[in-house]
mmCIF file of C-alpha atoms in Angstrom:
data_model
loop_
_atom_site.group_PDB
_atom_site.id
_atom_site.type_symbol
_atom_site.label_atom_id
_atom_site.label_comp_id
_atom_site.label_asym_id
_atom_site.label_seq_id
_atom_site.Cartn_x
_atom_site.Cartn_y
_atom_site.Cartn_z
ATOM 1 C CA MET A 1 -30.441 72.751 221.687
ATOM 2 C CA LYS A 2 -33.453 73.940 219.540
ATOM 3 C CA LYS A 3 -36.771 74.860 221.228
ATOM 4 C CA PRO A 4 -38.675 71.805 219.822
ATOM 5 C CA ILE A 5 -36.590 69.390 222.041
ATOM 6 C CA LEU A 6 -37.772 71.339 225.117
ATOM 7 C CA VAL A 7 -41.171 71.117 224.301
ATOM 8 C CA LEU A 8 -40.853 67.436 223.554
ATOM 9 C CA LEU A 9 -39.409 66.991 227.014
ATOM 10 C CA SER A 10 -41.914 68.907 228.893
ATOM 11 C CA THR A 11 -44.677 66.776 227.046
ATOM 12 C CA LEU A 12 -42.848 63.525 228.016
ATOM 13 C CA ILE A 13 -42.644 64.652 231.582
ATOM 14 C CA VAL A 14 -46.218 65.371 232.081
ATOM 15 C CA SER A 15 -47.157 62.386 230.031
ATOM 16 C CA SER A 16 -45.330 59.934 232.400
ATOM 17 C CA ILE A 17 -47.121 60.663 235.551
ATOM 18 C CA ALA A 18 -49.845 57.912 234.756
ATOM 19 C CA LEU A 19 -49.928 54.867 232.451
ATOM 20 C CA SER A 20 -51.569 55.383 229.206
ATOM 21 C CA ALA A 21 -55.433 55.017 228.853
ATOM 22 C CA CYS A 22 -55.258 54.219 225.093
ATOM 23 C CA GLU A 23 -55.289 50.589 225.607
ATOM 24 C CA GLY A 24 -58.701 50.337 224.337
ATOM 25 C CA ARG A 25 -57.545 51.440 220.849
ATOM 26 C CA ASP A 26 -54.474 49.435 220.679
ATOM 27 C CA GLU A 27 -56.109 46.567 218.811
ATOM 28 C CA GLN A 28 -54.536 43.931 221.024
ATOM 29 C CA GLN A 29 -57.571 41.910 221.090
ATOM 30 C CA GLU A 30 -58.536 42.751 217.578
ATOM 31 C CA ALA A 31 -59.243 39.644 215.624
ATOM 32 C CA HIS A 32 -57.140 38.531 212.572
ATOM 33 C CA THR A 33 -59.318 39.105 209.752
ATOM 34 C CA GLU A 34 -57.404 37.740 206.925
ATOM 35 C CA LYS A 35 -58.566 33.985 205.866
ATOM 36 C CA LYS A 36 -54.859 32.868 205.500
ATOM 37 C CA PRO A 37 -52.113 33.146 208.029
ATOM 38 C CA VAL A 38 -50.112 36.318 207.378
ATOM 39 C CA THR A 39 -46.473 36.454 207.967
ATOM 40 C CA LEU A 40 -44.750 39.536 208.533
ATOM 41 C CA THR A 41 -41.091 40.315 208.163
ATOM 42 C CA VAL A 42 -39.808 43.072 210.337
ATOM 43 C CA ARG A 43 -36.367 44.455 210.112
ATOM 44 C CA ASN A 44 -34.949 45.362 213.566
ATOM 45 C CA PRO A 45 -31.916 47.555 213.178
ATOM 46 C CA LYS A 46 -31.139 47.204 216.897
ATOM 47 C CA VAL A 47 -28.827 44.417 217.645
ATOM 48 C CA GLU A 48 -28.664 45.476 221.294
ATOM 49 C CA ILE A 49 -32.356 44.367 221.582
ATOM 50 C CA ALA A 50 -32.345 41.335 219.415
ATOM 51 C CA ASN A 51 -33.531 38.907 221.926
ATOM 52 C CA GLU A 52 -35.971 41.205 223.565
ATOM 53 C CA PHE A 53 -37.385 42.086 220.085
ATOM 54 C CA GLU A 54 -37.869 38.273 219.473
ATOM 55 C CA GLN A 55 -39.772 38.102 222.684
ATOM 56 C CA MET A 56 -41.959 40.917 221.918
ATOM 57 C CA ALA A 57 -42.914 39.491 218.661
ATOM 58 C CA LYS A 58 -43.806 36.231 220.288
ATOM 59 C CA GLN A 59 -46.000 38.182 222.716
ATOM 60 C CA TYR A 60 -47.676 39.758 219.604
ATOM 61 C CA GLU A 61 -48.446 36.319 217.931
ATOM 62 C CA GLU A 62 -49.991 34.904 221.192
ATOM 63 C CA ALA A 63 -52.380 37.988 221.322
ATOM 64 C CA HIS A 64 -53.216 37.933 217.527
ATOM 65 C CA PRO A 65 -53.740 34.255 216.114
ATOM 66 C CA GLY A 66 -53.021 34.096 212.519
ATOM 67 C CA VAL A 67 -50.214 36.390 212.457
ATOM 68 C CA ARG A 68 -46.744 35.415 212.300
ATOM 69 C CA ILE A 69 -43.472 37.735 212.843
ATOM 70 C CA LYS A 70 -40.290 36.974 211.164
ATOM 71 C CA VAL A 71 -37.622 39.161 212.714
ATOM 72 C CA GLU A 72 -34.704 40.125 210.814
ATOM 73 C CA THR A 73 -31.880 41.824 213.046
ATOM 74 C CA VAL A 74 -29.330 43.676 211.308
ATOM 75 C CA GLY A 75 -26.855 46.593 212.182
ATOM 76 C CA GLY A 76 -23.756 46.537 214.257
ATOM 77 C CA ALA A 77 -20.985 45.321 211.857
ATOM 78 C CA SER A 78 -23.381 44.635 209.050
ATOM 79 C CA ASP A 79 -23.845 46.664 205.792
ATOM 80 C CA ASP A 80 -27.421 47.520 206.481
ATOM 81 C CA TYR A 81 -27.817 50.144 203.897
ATOM 82 C CA SER A 82 -26.525 48.051 201.063
ATOM 83 C CA ASP A 83 -28.583 45.062 202.179
ATOM 84 C CA ILE A 84 -31.946 46.797 202.276
ATOM 85 C CA THR A 85 -31.146 48.532 199.020
ATOM 86 C CA ALA A 86 -30.734 45.238 197.250
ATOM 87 C CA LYS A 87 -33.760 43.663 198.786
ATOM 88 C CA LEU A 88 -36.084 46.676 197.799
ATOM 89 C CA THR A 89 -34.578 46.824 194.270
ATOM 90 C CA ALA A 90 -35.442 43.073 193.734
ATOM 91 C CA GLY A 91 -38.899 43.607 195.152
ATOM 92 C CA LYS A 92 -38.182 41.416 198.228
ATOM 93 C CA GLY A 93 -37.937 44.147 200.895
ATOM 94 C CA PRO A 94 -39.467 43.503 204.517
ATOM 95 C CA ASP A 95 -42.909 44.678 205.456
ATOM 96 C CA ILE A 96 -41.557 46.860 208.265
ATOM 97 C CA PHE A 97 -38.220 48.387 208.205
ATOM 98 C CA THR A 98 -36.664 51.779 209.260
ATOM 99 C CA ASN A 99 -35.782 55.070 207.714
ATOM 100 C CA ILE A 100 -33.632 57.590 209.199
ATOM 101 C CA GLY A 101 -36.096 60.435 207.877
ATOM 102 C CA ASN A 102 -35.452 63.872 206.291
ATOM 103 C CA GLU A 103 -33.127 63.333 203.216
ATOM 104 C CA ALA A 104 -33.474 59.621 203.555
ATOM 105 C CA MET A 105 -37.210 59.871 203.446
ATOM 106 C CA LYS A 106 -37.107 61.846 200.372
ATOM 107 C CA GLU A 107 -34.854 59.427 198.724
ATOM 108 C CA TRP A 108 -37.017 56.431 199.602
ATOM 109 C CA ILE A 109 -40.495 57.993 199.454
ATOM 110 C CA ARG A 110 -41.497 55.499 196.641
ATOM 111 C CA TYR A 111 -41.191 52.439 199.140
ATOM 112 C CA LEU A 112 -42.924 54.106 202.124
ATOM 113 C CA GLU A 113 -46.605 53.604 203.043
ATOM 114 C CA ASP A 114 -48.704 56.608 203.897
ATOM 115 C CA LEU A 115 -49.487 56.259 207.547
ATOM 116 C CA SER A 116 -51.157 59.750 208.258
ATOM 117 C CA ASP A 117 -54.283 58.186 209.237
ATOM 118 C CA GLU A 118 -52.775 55.955 212.126
ATOM 119 C CA PRO A 119 -53.987 56.533 215.789
ATOM 120 C CA TRP A 120 -50.337 56.952 217.102
ATOM 121 C CA VAL A 121 -49.881 60.067 215.014
ATOM 122 C CA ASP A 122 -51.896 62.137 217.590
ATOM 123 C CA ASP A 123 -49.819 60.565 220.441
ATOM 124 C CA ALA A 124 -46.317 61.483 219.056
ATOM 125 C CA SER A 125 -44.413 64.007 221.049
ATOM 126 C CA PRO A 126 -44.067 67.478 219.572
ATOM 127 C CA HIS A 127 -41.966 67.570 216.444
ATOM 128 C CA THR A 128 -40.979 63.878 216.615
ATOM 129 C CA LEU A 129 -42.872 63.356 213.291
ATOM 130 C CA ASP A 130 -41.059 66.399 211.652
ATOM 131 C CA GLY A 131 -38.326 64.274 209.982
ATOM 132 C CA ILE A 132 -40.793 61.746 208.431
ATOM 133 C CA THR A 133 -43.411 64.093 207.230
ATOM 134 C CA LEU A 134 -43.498 65.416 203.541
ATOM 135 C CA ASP A 135 -46.239 67.358 202.026
ATOM 136 C CA GLY A 136 -48.467 67.011 205.034
ATOM 137 C CA LYS A 137 -48.247 63.027 205.044
ATOM 138 C CA VAL A 138 -46.746 61.012 207.797
ATOM 139 C CA TYR A 139 -44.620 57.997 206.477
ATOM 140 C CA GLY A 140 -43.288 56.402 209.531
ATOM 141 C CA ALA A 141 -43.396 56.110 213.485
ATOM 142 C CA PRO A 142 -40.646 57.562 215.574
ATOM 143 C CA MET A 143 -38.694 54.419 217.144
ATOM 144 C CA SER A 144 -37.369 56.390 220.193
ATOM 145 C CA ILE A 145 -35.267 59.393 221.319
ATOM 146 C CA GLU A 146 -31.540 58.649 221.425
ATOM 147 C CA GLY A 147 -28.433 60.608 222.655
ATOM 148 C CA PHE A 148 -24.856 60.191 221.526
ATOM 149 C CA GLY A 149 -21.950 61.085 223.659
ATOM 150 C CA VAL A 150 -19.125 59.515 225.594
ATOM 151 C CA VAL A 151 -20.269 56.440 227.673
ATOM 152 C CA TYR A 152 -17.565 56.038 230.775
ATOM 153 C CA ASN A 153 -17.077 53.463 233.547
ATOM 154 C CA ARG A 154 -17.503 55.176 236.692
ATOM 155 C CA ASP A 155 -15.267 52.770 238.823
ATOM 156 C CA LEU A 156 -12.337 53.372 236.487
ATOM 157 C CA PHE A 157 -12.686 57.098 236.617
ATOM 158 C CA LYS A 158 -12.771 56.741 240.516
ATOM 159 C CA GLU A 159 -9.737 54.379 240.394
ATOM 160 C CA ALA A 160 -7.966 56.940 238.398
ATOM 161 C CA GLY A 161 -8.805 59.872 240.790
ATOM 162 C CA ILE A 162 -11.086 61.652 238.336
ATOM 163 C CA THR A 163 -14.081 62.988 240.190
ATOM 164 C CA GLU A 164 -16.362 64.394 237.299
ATOM 165 C CA PRO A 165 -16.677 63.952 233.374
ATOM 166 C CA PRO A 166 -14.591 66.456 231.351
ATOM 167 C CA LYS A 167 -16.535 69.301 229.958
ATOM 168 C CA THR A 168 -13.914 70.460 227.427
ATOM 169 C CA PHE A 169 -11.362 68.991 224.823
ATOM 170 C CA SER A 170 -8.547 69.923 226.965
ATOM 171 C CA GLU A 171 -9.982 68.308 229.902
ATOM 172 C CA LEU A 172 -10.882 65.222 227.887
ATOM 173 C CA GLU A 173 -7.171 64.912 226.767
ATOM 174 C CA ALA A 174 -6.215 65.358 230.603
ATOM 175 C CA VAL A 175 -8.509 62.599 231.546
ATOM 176 C CA ALA A 176 -6.861 60.331 228.909
ATOM 177 C CA ARG A 177 -3.484 61.182 230.072
ATOM 178 C CA ARG A 178 -4.543 60.502 233.929
ATOM 179 C CA LEU A 179 -6.211 57.000 233.150
ATOM 180 C CA SER A 180 -3.160 55.910 230.876
ATOM 181 C CA SER A 181 -0.806 56.699 233.776
ATOM 182 C CA LYS A 182 -2.809 54.570 236.086
ATOM 183 C CA GLY A 183 -2.521 51.763 233.488
ATOM 184 C CA ILE A 184 -6.141 52.156 232.228
ATOM 185 C CA THR A 185 -6.744 52.260 228.541
ATOM 186 C CA PRO A 186 -8.787 55.391 228.188
ATOM 187 C CA PHE A 187 -10.807 54.561 224.820
ATOM 188 C CA ALA A 188 -12.168 51.380 223.420
ATOM 189 C CA ASN A 189 -12.557 52.425 219.503
ATOM 190 C CA GLY A 190 -14.710 50.638 217.116
ATOM 191 C CA TYR A 191 -14.337 52.488 213.912
ATOM 192 C CA TYR A 192 -15.050 49.699 211.477
ATOM 193 C CA GLU A 193 -18.580 50.588 210.926
ATOM 194 C CA ASP A 194 -19.399 53.529 208.440
ATOM 195 C CA TRP A 195 -22.296 54.792 210.667
ATOM 196 C CA LYS A 196 -20.421 55.762 213.704
ATOM 197 C CA LEU A 197 -17.704 57.706 211.833
ATOM 198 C CA GLY A 198 -19.649 59.174 209.076
ATOM 199 C CA HIS A 199 -23.057 60.074 210.927
ATOM 200 C CA HIS A 200 -22.613 59.891 214.583
ATOM 201 C CA LEU A 201 -19.290 61.783 214.842
ATOM 202 C CA THR A 202 -19.790 64.249 211.819
ATOM 203 C CA SER A 203 -23.277 65.000 213.624
ATOM 204 C CA VAL A 204 -21.325 66.645 216.493
ATOM 205 C CA ALA A 205 -19.166 68.757 214.149
ATOM 206 C CA PHE A 206 -22.149 69.723 212.308
ATOM 207 C CA ALA A 207 -23.892 70.789 215.358
ATOM 208 C CA GLU A 208 -21.068 72.762 216.687
ATOM 209 C CA GLU A 209 -21.003 74.824 213.439
ATOM 210 C CA GLY A 210 -24.474 75.625 213.462
ATOM 211 C CA PRO A 211 -27.177 75.520 210.761
ATOM 212 C CA GLY A 212 -25.640 78.358 208.708
ATOM 213 C CA PHE A 213 -22.593 75.981 207.896
ATOM 214 C CA VAL A 214 -24.848 73.558 206.071
ATOM 215 C CA LYS A 215 -26.501 76.458 203.904
ATOM 216 C CA ALA A 216 -23.077 77.940 203.233
ATOM 217 C CA LEU A 217 -21.984 74.293 201.923
ATOM 218 C CA TYR A 218 -25.073 74.023 199.799
ATOM 219 C CA GLU A 219 -23.939 77.429 198.379
ATOM 220 C CA LYS A 220 -20.585 76.755 198.157
ATOM 221 C CA ASP A 221 -19.567 79.702 200.090
ATOM 222 C CA ILE A 222 -17.534 77.525 202.569
ATOM 223 C CA HIS A 223 -15.644 74.197 202.697
ATOM 224 C CA PHE A 224 -14.915 71.522 205.138
ATOM 225 C CA THR A 225 -11.338 72.374 204.987
ATOM 226 C CA ASP A 226 -12.336 75.896 206.339
ATOM 227 C CA SER A 227 -14.282 74.229 209.139
ATOM 228 C CA GLU A 228 -12.656 74.734 212.753
ATOM 229 C CA GLU A 229 -15.027 72.154 214.210
ATOM 230 C CA PHE A 230 -14.421 69.739 211.525
ATOM 231 C CA ASN A 231 -10.756 70.006 211.997
ATOM 232 C CA ARG A 232 -11.308 69.367 215.824
ATOM 233 C CA LEU A 233 -13.283 66.371 214.944
ATOM 234 C CA PHE A 234 -10.161 64.950 213.508
ATOM 235 C CA SER A 235 -8.168 66.122 216.661
ATOM 236 C CA LEU A 236 -10.532 64.019 218.495
ATOM 237 C CA ILE A 237 -9.999 61.014 216.335
ATOM 238 C CA ASP A 238 -6.307 61.467 216.848
ATOM 239 C CA LEU A 239 -6.804 61.658 220.606
ATOM 240 C CA THR A 240 -8.982 58.313 220.846
ATOM 241 C CA VAL A 241 -6.530 56.512 218.571
ATOM 242 C CA ARG A 242 -3.428 57.696 220.628
ATOM 243 C CA TYR A 243 -5.170 56.467 223.811
ATOM 244 C CA GLY A 244 -7.005 53.443 222.528
ATOM 245 C CA ASN A 245 -6.817 49.942 221.554
ATOM 246 C CA THR A 246 -4.690 48.668 218.572
ATOM 247 C CA ALA A 247 -6.237 48.313 215.201
ATOM 248 C CA PRO A 248 -9.436 50.584 215.798
ATOM 249 C CA ALA A 249 -10.329 50.720 212.063
ATOM 250 C CA THR A 250 -10.887 46.836 212.061
ATOM 251 C CA THR A 251 -12.556 46.767 215.514
ATOM 252 C CA ASP A 252 -16.167 46.348 215.023
ATOM 253 C CA TYR A 253 -19.262 47.444 217.409
ATOM 254 C CA TYR A 254 -19.371 44.408 219.072
ATOM 255 C CA THR A 255 -15.647 44.209 220.059
ATOM 256 C CA GLU A 256 -15.640 47.711 221.244
ATOM 257 C CA VAL A 257 -18.717 47.223 223.688
ATOM 258 C CA ASP A 258 -17.181 44.044 224.822
ATOM 259 C CA LEU A 259 -13.885 45.737 225.646
ATOM 260 C CA PHE A 260 -15.715 48.375 227.560
ATOM 261 C CA LYS A 261 -17.998 46.029 229.305
ATOM 262 C CA GLU A 262 -15.034 43.848 230.500
ATOM 263 C CA GLY A 263 -13.481 46.774 231.948
ATOM 264 C CA LYS A 264 -10.545 46.827 229.567
ATOM 265 C CA ALA A 265 -11.154 50.538 228.606
ATOM 266 C CA ALA A 266 -12.944 53.420 230.488
ATOM 267 C CA MET A 267 -14.784 55.201 227.541
ATOM 268 C CA ILE A 268 -16.486 54.495 224.391
ATOM 269 C CA LEU A 269 -17.986 57.200 221.924
ATOM 270 C CA GLN A 270 -21.612 55.638 222.000
ATOM 271 C CA GLY A 271 -25.065 56.439 222.979
ATOM 272 C CA ASN A 272 -27.753 55.436 225.592
ATOM 273 C CA TRP A 273 -28.551 52.498 223.035
ATOM 274 C CA VAL A 274 -25.933 50.352 224.453
ATOM 275 C CA GLU A 275 -27.572 50.015 227.870
ATOM 276 C CA PRO A 276 -29.085 46.564 227.268
ATOM 277 C CA LEU A 277 -25.523 45.275 226.487
ATOM 278 C CA LEU A 278 -23.815 46.558 229.424
ATOM 279 C CA GLY A 279 -25.698 44.608 232.238
ATOM 280 C CA GLU A 280 -25.061 46.173 235.589
ATOM 281 C CA GLU A 281 -21.867 48.039 234.851
ATOM 282 C CA PRO A 282 -21.704 51.381 236.639
ATOM 283 C CA THR A 283 -21.735 53.721 233.692
ATOM 284 C CA GLY A 284 -22.463 57.296 232.974
ATOM 285 C CA ILE A 285 -22.583 59.439 229.625
ATOM 286 C CA PHE A 286 -21.580 62.942 229.030
ATOM 287 C CA PRO A 287 -21.420 65.249 225.893
ATOM 288 C CA LEU A 288 -18.564 64.827 223.479
ATOM 289 C CA PRO A 289 -16.499 67.996 223.684
ATOM 290 C CA LEU A 290 -14.719 68.952 220.506
ATOM 291 C CA ASN A 291 -13.394 72.477 221.675
ATOM 292 C CA ASP A 292 -12.686 74.314 224.960
ATOM 293 C CA ARG A 293 -15.746 76.614 225.316
ATOM 294 C CA GLY A 294 -17.212 74.338 228.097
ATOM 295 C CA ASP A 295 -20.716 74.267 226.494
ATOM 296 C CA ALA A 296 -20.430 70.773 224.901
ATOM 297 C CA LYS A 297 -23.935 69.588 223.981
ATOM 298 C CA MET A 298 -25.175 65.839 223.362
ATOM 299 C CA ILE A 299 -26.515 65.101 219.908
ATOM 300 C CA ALA A 300 -30.069 63.790 220.737
ATOM 301 C CA GLY A 301 -33.272 63.006 218.810
ATOM 302 C CA VAL A 302 -35.277 60.553 216.797
ATOM 303 C CA PRO A 303 -32.639 58.415 215.349
ATOM 304 C CA SER A 304 -35.017 56.548 212.876
ATOM 305 C CA TYR A 305 -38.473 55.516 212.125
ATOM 306 C CA TRP A 306 -40.511 52.465 211.709
ATOM 307 C CA VAL A 307 -42.005 52.401 207.987
ATOM 308 C CA ILE A 308 -44.104 50.112 206.151
ATOM 309 C CA ASN A 309 -43.293 48.950 202.657
ATOM 310 C CA LYS A 310 -45.370 50.322 199.979
ATOM 311 C CA GLN A 311 -44.717 47.269 197.899
ATOM 312 C CA SER A 312 -46.181 44.611 200.365
ATOM 313 C CA SER A 313 -49.500 43.290 199.740
ATOM 314 C CA GLU A 314 -52.486 44.784 200.962
ATOM 315 C CA PRO A 315 -53.140 41.864 203.828
ATOM 316 C CA LYS A 316 -49.397 42.370 204.947
ATOM 317 C CA LYS A 317 -49.810 46.073 205.022
ATOM 318 C CA ARG A 318 -53.145 46.023 207.030
ATOM 319 C CA GLU A 319 -51.346 43.617 209.685
ATOM 320 C CA ALA A 320 -48.141 45.726 209.834
ATOM 321 C CA LYS A 321 -49.984 48.738 210.763
ATOM 322 C CA ARG A 322 -51.806 46.675 213.403
ATOM 323 C CA PHE A 323 -48.417 45.617 214.673
ATOM 324 C CA LEU A 324 -47.263 49.198 215.020
ATOM 325 C CA ARG A 325 -50.295 50.281 216.784
ATOM 326 C CA TRP A 326 -49.849 47.554 219.431
ATOM 327 C CA MET A 327 -46.188 48.340 219.916
ATOM 328 C CA VAL A 328 -47.156 52.041 220.690
ATOM 329 C CA SER A 329 -50.593 51.783 222.538
ATOM 330 C CA SER A 330 -50.649 48.257 224.297
ATOM 331 C CA GLU A 331 -49.585 48.134 227.871
ATOM 332 C CA LYS A 332 -47.384 44.958 226.723
ATOM 333 C CA GLY A 333 -45.745 46.854 223.954
ATOM 334 C CA GLN A 334 -44.896 50.036 226.174
ATOM 335 C CA GLU A 335 -43.545 47.656 228.752
ATOM 336 C CA TYR A 336 -41.130 46.505 226.114
ATOM 337 C CA MET A 337 -40.449 49.801 224.654
ATOM 338 C CA THR A 338 -39.065 51.413 228.042
ATOM 339 C CA GLU A 339 -38.293 48.573 230.400
ATOM 340 C CA ARG A 340 -36.873 45.957 228.070
ATOM 341 C CA PHE A 341 -35.366 47.934 225.328
ATOM 342 C CA ARG A 342 -34.581 51.024 227.531
ATOM 343 C CA PHE A 343 -35.866 53.366 224.877
ATOM 344 C CA ILE A 344 -36.599 56.893 225.847
ATOM 345 C CA PRO A 345 -40.288 57.001 224.183
ATOM 346 C CA ALA A 346 -41.358 59.589 221.613
ATOM 347 C CA PHE A 347 -44.802 59.234 222.139
ATOM 348 C CA LYS A 348 -46.858 61.238 224.849
ATOM 349 C CA ASN A 349 -49.019 58.177 226.089
ATOM 350 C CA VAL A 350 -45.907 56.043 226.913
ATOM 351 C CA PRO A 351 -44.940 56.271 230.273
ATOM 352 C CA VAL A 352 -41.314 56.905 231.162
ATOM 353 C CA ASN A 353 -40.380 54.115 233.622
ATOM 354 C CA ASP A 354 -36.997 52.492 233.893
ATOM 355 C CA LEU A 355 -34.666 53.932 231.312
ATOM 356 C CA GLY A 356 -31.427 52.601 232.837
ATOM 357 C CA SER A 357 -28.763 54.639 234.014
ATOM 358 C CA LEU A 358 -27.723 56.015 230.582
ATOM 359 C CA GLY A 359 -31.399 56.755 229.471
ATOM 360 C CA LYS A 360 -31.934 58.811 232.474
ATOM 361 C CA GLU A 361 -28.712 61.073 231.966
ATOM 362 C CA THR A 362 -29.601 61.384 228.380
ATOM 363 C CA TYR A 363 -33.220 62.424 229.493
ATOM 364 C CA SER A 364 -31.763 64.776 231.940
ATOM 365 C CA LEU A 365 -29.346 66.483 229.572
ATOM 366 C CA ILE A 366 -32.280 67.045 227.288
ATOM 367 C CA SER A 367 -34.384 68.567 230.082
ATOM 368 C CA GLU A 368 -31.158 70.934 230.766
ATOM 369 C CA ASN A 369 -31.048 72.194 227.310
ATOM 370 C CA ARG A 370 -27.810 70.397 226.550
ATOM 371 C CA THR A 371 -28.623 68.707 223.383
ATOM 372 C CA PHE A 372 -28.130 69.290 219.756
ATOM 373 C CA ASN A 373 -30.278 67.633 216.840
ATOM 374 C CA TRP A 374 -29.013 64.975 214.824
ATOM 375 C CA SER A 375 -27.710 66.036 211.201
ATOM 376 C CA SER A 376 -29.640 65.493 208.115
ATOM 377 C CA PHE A 377 -28.136 64.485 204.838
ATOM 378 C CA SER A 378 -28.001 61.605 202.382
ATOM 379 C CA PRO A 379 -27.328 58.233 203.608
ATOM 380 C CA CYS A 380 -24.611 58.128 200.744
ATOM 381 C CA ILE A 381 -22.755 60.906 201.854
ATOM 382 C CA LYS A 382 -22.590 59.675 205.428
ATOM 383 C CA LYS A 383 -21.198 56.379 204.276
ATOM 384 C CA GLU A 384 -18.650 58.053 201.929
ATOM 385 C CA PHE A 385 -17.550 60.115 205.098
ATOM 386 C CA GLY A 386 -17.220 57.189 207.118
ATOM 387 C CA GLU A 387 -14.911 55.499 204.544
ATOM 388 C CA ILE A 388 -12.754 58.844 204.131
ATOM 389 C CA MET A 389 -12.415 58.912 208.080
ATOM 390 C CA LYS A 390 -11.549 55.244 208.218
ATOM 391 C CA ALA A 391 -8.573 55.785 205.662
ATOM 392 C CA TYR A 392 -7.431 58.699 207.741
ATOM 393 C CA ILE A 393 -7.353 56.453 210.730
ATOM 394 C CA ASN A 394 -5.503 53.797 208.832
ATOM 395 C CA LYS A 395 -3.015 56.808 207.979
ATOM 396 C CA GLU A 396 -3.852 56.291 204.229
ATOM 397 C CA SER A 397 -4.450 60.121 203.872
ATOM 398 C CA THR A 398 -3.591 63.237 205.644
ATOM 399 C CA ARG A 399 -6.085 65.449 207.576
ATOM 400 C CA GLN A 400 -6.148 68.088 204.776
ATOM 401 C CA GLN A 401 -6.801 64.981 202.067
ATOM 402 C CA ALA A 402 -9.713 63.740 204.157
ATOM 403 C CA LEU A 403 -11.440 67.087 204.625
ATOM 404 C CA LYS A 404 -11.104 67.669 200.733
ATOM 405 C CA GLY A 405 -12.576 64.333 200.404
ATOM 406 C CA PHE A 406 -15.535 65.524 202.469
ATOM 407 C CA ASP A 407 -16.146 68.490 200.182
ATOM 408 C CA GLU A 408 -15.927 66.224 197.013
ATOM 409 C CA ALA A 409 -18.374 63.779 198.709
ATOM 410 C CA TRP A 410 -20.728 66.779 199.552
ATOM 411 C CA ASN A 411 -20.568 68.202 196.033
ATOM 412 C CA GLU A 412 -21.410 64.899 194.472
ATOM 413 C CA GLY A 413 -24.815 65.310 196.398
ATOM 414 C CA ALA A 414 -27.469 62.750 197.460
ATOM 415 C CA CYS A 415 -27.811 59.084 196.003
ATOM 416 C CA ALA A 416 -31.121 58.168 194.523
ATOM 417 C CA ALA A 417 -33.060 55.282 195.997
ATOM 418 C CA PRO A 418 -33.054 52.342 193.773
ATOM 419 C CA SER A 419 -35.482 52.001 190.909
ATOM 420 C CA PRO A 420 -38.449 49.309 191.621
#
């Protein structure tokens, strides 16, 4: 893990000692200043908190007469990228949506409102704004901090006589064999969505290769076909498919989580964001091991940022800014963020309360220096990677063909954001 994450954790721990005193500037009581009612469209990418987000929006409406919040929840099995592209191209994009930052920020900069003067900028934990800052200007508010690894059912592990999570790929393979021998399906695989394959899983391989690998790719000094860690990534895919449910490439996110929640499988490759969907299941999470070094780390960091549509009217943009301030600074907004959404907060002024079991373990892994940063490259490349991996899972290509496909997708480069 890089040093910025350690600084971030130290700041979060200190900040969680007491509740924030920033309520006075959260604008919860600020009067609606527009003569006509304003309706904001907010695009929520978290299907796990769909109901909770709707409830939070109603709380905001009650505190801000004259403002209405229309929530559009997307994600899961839906093609979020294509949908938002079409809407922004047509000039009908939502007032508030999300951007994953870094390269995606640069590609979509023409649609992002400058939020540098917002009060929450000073409250953001160290380095959480790095991915959404360009030329000294801040274009979004960090949604949360998330970690991706292997979520497992503690009871099923215990039933199979497994006393601790695996630390190496060989140990993970042994755990899968052990579970299978006891009549327990080791993995529930939902490989229908491009984002899980093309971003989450490839981020692990990129992290294991290190930053020099990306530099070498750009300079064409190395290829994916040369990468040991990307070859191991495909070995991991092989392992999960061999010890998983049937038809993984057509099994979507919802079905995968349901299989796990119902105790029909012992593990899923997911992150702490699934916590709201699991109820009281006795779960844990551990870093995904690609190799046998025994030093596996979890991918963790800011997954995306709340941004405001630059195309929206001035009244809508003013109210959108107030809504983001309220989420970060009000007691009610902070309560939803941690206790209802189970987010690990990315702001110093938000107390760390009940994060749930997965959130707590992810938080601990960060504090133990056992995390990598998410990878950063074009959303178009991520989508292409996902499609290539899905074809491999469907046995439509060999591993070597898939890795060559990665090289071709990388060399084609980033896609441009749609023209207004």
